Amino acid sequence: MKRTSLLLACALLLSSCDMAKKTADAPFFEMRGLVLAWDDLSNPEVIDWFEIMKTYDINTISVFGKDYQSEEYKALKQKCIDSGIDFEYEEHAMSWLMDKSLFETHPEYFRMNEEGVRVSDGNGCPSSEEGLKVIMSNVKAFADRHKPTNHRYYTWLYDGGDICHCEKCKDFNASDQGLIFENHIIKALREFDPEAQLAHLAYDNTTPAPSCVKPEEGIFLEWAPFYRRWDKPLSDTTAVRDGQKWSHADYIRMLEDNLKVFPAETAQVLEYWLDVSLASGWKKPQKQLDWHNDVYLDDLKTYASYGIRRITVYAAWIDPYYVETFKDVTCVHDYCRGLQTYRHGRKK
Ligand SMILES: [Zn+2]
């Protein structure tokens, strides 16, 4: 072997060792995310979220509560892009895709309530072919205004909205109905973004898995266990929040059912461990978060055990007021450090 070839071979070997080492050292969770409210970012001298994200290698952010087309919002997005942080838009988008003003001329596009009356209170009728066409025709404009940097789109159903009870829809559960919309939306998305992926949000009435509809290529599970407890881990299967019907055992079963329908490789968790807005009943001034790092770390192990490698959390309302009042953001550091350092998922 000539000397130059030998040197080249050594260099290649070293670089592949380096790559293998980097892969072995990489955090288990590929997506390490935060969902913040606009005001949370308002005073970096009190809490500098960018510095926190840089320190712990948080790689994905979504920010709500500001006009997405405003110059300030666009500047924030650009700052994320420049910092190598993926930027996405997590929204209940049904009314963006089907304007409620259509109800006047086309009530059949909208859901039927249990009394047999069409209503324009949020969700559509997924058996209305015409309605689905309207939704698909609005996808491009929606995506242009909500363009993520990672091809992951979110067009959640109406928040807390009931589903359609018409004759054609009555045998579909809420998740089936959501998925029918999403299966159409992903087709429209892929016409201009072939790498597009779209969330199927398992939350509230869509937490149980779809009963009969199958996801199209590109739909990923977004798991948001809204009615669980956060002072007990999901692995504590007897835990149940006061006044709620689902225990942690039910949540684990529903997660397993969903993972029979959606691939674990693309599934994403949207948790509430850091959600001060929820903990405060969405009323300001906010309360101090009851933070349980041991619960959070145990939950990470649970999610990893199912092969889930994407974790995000609502951290809304950990804003300058919160920091100045409670003078403790250990929860934020614990969360970010947990994602950065977690390595070993138990394979089931
Ligand atoms: Zn219907």
PDB file of N, CA, C and O in Angstrom, residues 96-130:
ATOM      1  N   TRP A  96     -58.912  26.383  10.948  1.00  0.00           N
ATOM      2  CA  TRP A  96     -58.107  27.009   9.890  1.00  0.00           C
ATOM      3  C   TRP A  96     -58.400  26.320   8.557  1.00  0.00           C
ATOM      4  O   TRP A  96     -58.383  26.945   7.503  1.00  0.00           O
ATOM      5  N   LEU A  97     -58.605  24.982   8.640  1.00  0.00           N
ATOM      6  CA  LEU A  97     -58.730  24.205   7.406  1.00  0.00           C
ATOM      7  C   LEU A  97     -60.158  24.191   6.876  1.00  0.00           C
ATOM      8  O   LEU A  97     -60.380  23.948   5.690  1.00  0.00           O
ATOM      9  N   MET A  98     -61.118  24.415   7.781  1.00  0.00           N
ATOM     10  CA  MET A  98     -62.512  24.517   7.327  1.00  0.00           C
ATOM     11  C   MET A  98     -63.171  25.661   8.089  1.00  0.00           C
ATOM     12  O   MET A  98     -63.544  25.525   9.249  1.00  0.00           O
ATOM     13  N   ASP A  99     -63.264  26.774   7.399  1.00  0.00           N
ATOM     14  CA  ASP A  99     -63.768  27.993   8.025  1.00  0.00           C
ATOM     15  C   ASP A  99     -65.227  27.817   8.460  1.00  0.00           C
ATOM     16  O   ASP A  99     -66.068  27.315   7.701  1.00  0.00           O
ATOM     17  N   LYS A 100     -65.498  28.258   9.683  1.00  0.00           N
ATOM     18  CA  LYS A 100     -66.858  28.079  10.221  1.00  0.00           C
ATOM     19  C   LYS A 100     -67.910  28.836   9.416  1.00  0.00           C
ATOM     20  O   LYS A 100     -69.102  28.512   9.475  1.00  0.00           O
ATOM     21  N   SER A 101     -67.477  29.846   8.640  1.00  0.00           N
ATOM     22  CA  SER A 101     -68.448  30.612   7.852  1.00  0.00           C
ATOM     23  C   SER A 101     -69.097  29.747   6.769  1.00  0.00           C
ATOM     24  O   SER A 101     -70.164  30.076   6.249  1.00  0.00           O
ATOM     25  N   LEU A 102     -68.468  28.602   6.459  1.00  0.00           N
ATOM     26  CA  LEU A 102     -69.046  27.700   5.451  1.00  0.00           C
ATOM     27  C   LEU A 102     -70.315  27.022   5.949  1.00  0.00           C
ATOM     28  O   LEU A 102     -71.077  26.455   5.169  1.00  0.00           O
ATOM     29  N   PHE A 103     -70.512  27.075   7.270  1.00  0.00           N
ATOM     30  CA  PHE A 103     -71.664  26.384   7.860  1.00  0.00           C
ATOM     31  C   PHE A 103     -72.985  26.893   7.280  1.00  0.00           C
ATOM     32  O   PHE A 103     -73.918  26.114   7.058  1.00  0.00           O
ATOM     33  N   GLU A 104     -73.024  28.175   7.003  1.00  0.00           N
ATOM     34  CA  GLU A 104     -74.261  28.773   6.493  1.00  0.00           C
ATOM     35  C   GLU A 104     -74.734  28.113   5.205  1.00  0.00           C
ATOM     36  O   GLU A 104     -75.904  27.797   5.046  1.00  0.00           O
ATOM     37  N   THR A 105     -73.776  27.883   4.295  1.00  0.00           N
ATOM     38  CA  THR A 105     -74.159  27.304   3.000  1.00  0.00           C
ATOM     39  C   THR A 105     -73.995  25.784   2.970  1.00  0.00           C
ATOM     40  O   THR A 105     -74.650  25.105   2.184  1.00  0.00           O
ATOM     41  N   HIS A 106     -73.069  25.255   3.796  1.00  0.00           N
ATOM     42  CA  HIS A 106     -72.804  23.807   3.755  1.00  0.00           C
ATOM     43  C   HIS A 106     -72.747  23.193   5.150  1.00  0.00           C
ATOM     44  O   HIS A 106     -71.695  22.726   5.592  1.00  0.00           O
ATOM     45  N   PRO A 107     -73.891  23.135   5.835  1.00  0.00           N
ATOM     46  CA  PRO A 107     -73.876  22.525   7.175  1.00  0.00           C
ATOM     47  C   PRO A 107     -73.435  21.065   7.152  1.00  0.00           C
ATOM     48  O   PRO A 107     -72.934  20.554   8.151  1.00  0.00           O
ATOM     49  N   GLU A 108     -73.599  20.395   5.995  1.00  0.00           N
ATOM     50  CA  GLU A 108     -73.249  18.965   5.917  1.00  0.00           C
ATOM     51  C   GLU A 108     -71.727  18.727   6.033  1.00  0.00           C
ATOM     52  O   GLU A 108     -71.300  17.603   6.219  1.00  0.00           O
ATOM     53  N   TYR A 109     -70.919  19.792   5.890  1.00  0.00           N
ATOM     54  CA  TYR A 109     -69.462  19.638   6.083  1.00  0.00           C
ATOM     55  C   TYR A 109     -69.123  19.469   7.571  1.00  0.00           C
ATOM     56  O   TYR A 109     -68.038  19.054   7.919  1.00  0.00           O
ATOM     57  N   PHE A 110     -70.061  19.872   8.414  1.00  0.00           N
ATOM     58  CA  PHE A 110     -69.766  19.942   9.854  1.00  0.00           C
ATOM     59  C   PHE A 110     -70.399  18.768  10.599  1.00  0.00           C
ATOM     60  O   PHE A 110     -71.299  18.101  10.093  1.00  0.00           O
ATOM     61  N   ARG A 111     -69.955  18.573  11.816  1.00  0.00           N
ATOM     62  CA  ARG A 111     -70.384  17.398  12.588  1.00  0.00           C
ATOM     63  C   ARG A 111     -71.866  17.469  12.950  1.00  0.00           C
ATOM     64  O   ARG A 111     -72.443  18.561  13.024  1.00  0.00           O
ATOM     65  N   MET A 112     -72.434  16.282  13.196  1.00  0.00           N
ATOM     66  CA  MET A 112     -73.806  16.194  13.690  1.00  0.00           C
ATOM     67  C   MET A 112     -73.724  15.859  15.182  1.00  0.00           C
ATOM     68  O   MET A 112     -72.945  14.984  15.574  1.00  0.00           O
ATOM     69  N   ASN A 113     -74.505  16.568  15.980  1.00  0.00           N
ATOM     70  CA  ASN A 113     -74.472  16.256  17.420  1.00  0.00           C
ATOM     71  C   ASN A 113     -75.351  15.040  17.727  1.00  0.00           C
ATOM     72  O   ASN A 113     -75.978  14.478  16.827  1.00  0.00           O
ATOM     73  N   GLU A 114     -75.389  14.652  18.989  1.00  0.00           N
ATOM     74  CA  GLU A 114     -76.115  13.424  19.338  1.00  0.00           C
ATOM     75  C   GLU A 114     -77.624  13.573  19.181  1.00  0.00           C
ATOM     76  O   GLU A 114     -78.351  12.579  19.149  1.00  0.00           O
ATOM     77  N   GLU A 115     -78.082  14.809  19.048  1.00  0.00           N
ATOM     78  CA  GLU A 115     -79.520  15.046  18.826  1.00  0.00           C
ATOM     79  C   GLU A 115     -79.855  15.066  17.331  1.00  0.00           C
ATOM     80  O   GLU A 115     -80.994  15.347  16.944  1.00  0.00           O
ATOM     81  N   GLY A 116     -78.869  14.801  16.494  1.00  0.00           N
ATOM     82  CA  GLY A 116     -79.114  14.747  15.053  1.00  0.00           C
ATOM     83  C   GLY A 116     -79.079  16.096  14.361  1.00  0.00           C
ATOM     84  O   GLY A 116     -79.577  16.250  13.251  1.00  0.00           O
ATOM     85  N   VAL A 117     -78.469  17.098  15.019  1.00  0.00           N
ATOM     86  CA  VAL A 117     -78.411  18.444  14.440  1.00  0.00           C
ATOM     87  C   VAL A 117     -76.970  18.769  14.036  1.00  0.00           C
ATOM     88  O   VAL A 117     -76.039  18.538  14.810  1.00  0.00           O
ATOM     89  N   ARG A 118     -76.805  19.298  12.819  1.00  0.00           N
ATOM     90  CA  ARG A 118     -75.467  19.742  12.383  1.00  0.00           C
ATOM     91  C   ARG A 118     -75.079  20.980  13.171  1.00  0.00           C
ATOM     92  O   ARG A 118     -75.893  21.904  13.329  1.00  0.00           O
ATOM     93  N   VAL A 119     -73.829  21.014  13.671  1.00  0.00           N
ATOM     94  CA  VAL A 119     -73.383  22.158  14.476  1.00  0.00           C
ATOM     95  C   VAL A 119     -71.984  22.596  14.047  1.00  0.00           C
ATOM     96  O   VAL A 119     -71.181  21.781  13.608  1.00  0.00           O
ATOM     97  N   SER A 120     -71.739  23.894  14.195  1.00  0.00           N
ATOM     98  CA  SER A 120     -70.448  24.445  13.736  1.00  0.00           C
ATOM     99  C   SER A 120     -69.545  24.754  14.930  1.00  0.00           C
ATOM    100  O   SER A 120     -68.864  25.768  14.943  1.00  0.00           O
ATOM    101  N   ASP A 121     -69.554  23.871  15.943  1.00  0.00           N
ATOM    102  CA  ASP A 121     -68.779  24.178  17.149  1.00  0.00           C
ATOM    103  C   ASP A 121     -67.350  23.653  17.110  1.00  0.00           C
ATOM    104  O   ASP A 121     -66.675  23.611  18.134  1.00  0.00           O
ATOM    105  N   GLY A 122     -66.874  23.238  15.968  1.00  0.00           N
ATOM    106  CA  GLY A 122     -65.465  22.820  15.922  1.00  0.00           C
ATOM    107  C   GLY A 122     -65.159  21.829  14.820  1.00  0.00           C
ATOM    108  O   GLY A 122     -64.706  22.206  13.754  1.00  0.00           O
ATOM    109  N   ASN A 123     -65.473  20.546  15.083  1.00  0.00           N
ATOM    110  CA  ASN A 123     -65.026  19.519  14.141  1.00  0.00           C
ATOM    111  C   ASN A 123     -65.985  19.318  12.970  1.00  0.00           C
ATOM    112  O   ASN A 123     -67.175  19.624  13.056  1.00  0.00           O
ATOM    113  N   GLY A 124     -65.428  18.751  11.903  1.00  0.00           N
ATOM    114  CA  GLY A 124     -66.221  18.492  10.711  1.00  0.00           C
ATOM    115  C   GLY A 124     -66.815  17.093  10.724  1.00  0.00           C
ATOM    116  O   GLY A 124     -66.636  16.328  11.673  1.00  0.00           O
ATOM    117  N   CYS A 125     -67.522  16.782   9.640  1.00  0.00           N
ATOM    118  CA  CYS A 125     -68.037  15.426   9.420  1.00  0.00           C
ATOM    119  C   CYS A 125     -67.057  14.741   8.471  1.00  0.00           C
ATOM    120  O   CYS A 125     -66.964  15.112   7.301  1.00  0.00           O
ATOM    121  N   PRO A 126     -66.332  13.711   8.949  1.00  0.00           N
ATOM    122  CA  PRO A 126     -65.331  13.083   8.081  1.00  0.00           C
ATOM    123  C   PRO A 126     -65.937  12.203   6.999  1.00  0.00           C
ATOM    124  O   PRO A 126     -65.192  11.677   6.161  1.00  0.00           O
ATOM    125  N   SER A 127     -67.268  12.047   6.997  1.00  0.00           N
ATOM    126  CA  SER A 127     -67.901  11.292   5.901  1.00  0.00           C
ATOM    127  C   SER A 127     -68.363  12.208   4.782  1.00  0.00           C
ATOM    128  O   SER A 127     -68.910  11.743   3.782  1.00  0.00           O
ATOM    129  N   SER A 128     -68.157  13.515   4.941  1.00  0.00           N
ATOM    130  CA  SER A 128     -68.539  14.448   3.883  1.00  0.00           C
ATOM    131  C   SER A 128     -67.391  14.570   2.881  1.00  0.00           C
ATOM    132  O   SER A 128     -66.374  15.209   3.151  1.00  0.00           O
ATOM    133  N   GLU A 129     -67.565  13.920   1.722  1.00  0.00           N
ATOM    134  CA  GLU A 129     -66.499  13.951   0.703  1.00  0.00           C
ATOM    135  C   GLU A 129     -66.192  15.388   0.278  1.00  0.00           C
ATOM    136  O   GLU A 129     -65.038  15.761   0.082  1.00  0.00           O
ATOM    137  N   GLU A 130     -67.266  16.180   0.146  1.00  0.00           N
ATOM    138  CA  GLU A 130     -67.086  17.582  -0.250  1.00  0.00           C
ATOM    139  C   GLU A 130     -66.305  18.346   0.826  1.00  0.00           C
ATOM    140  O   GLU A 130     -65.408  19.128   0.531  1.00  0.00           O
TER     141      GLU A 130
END
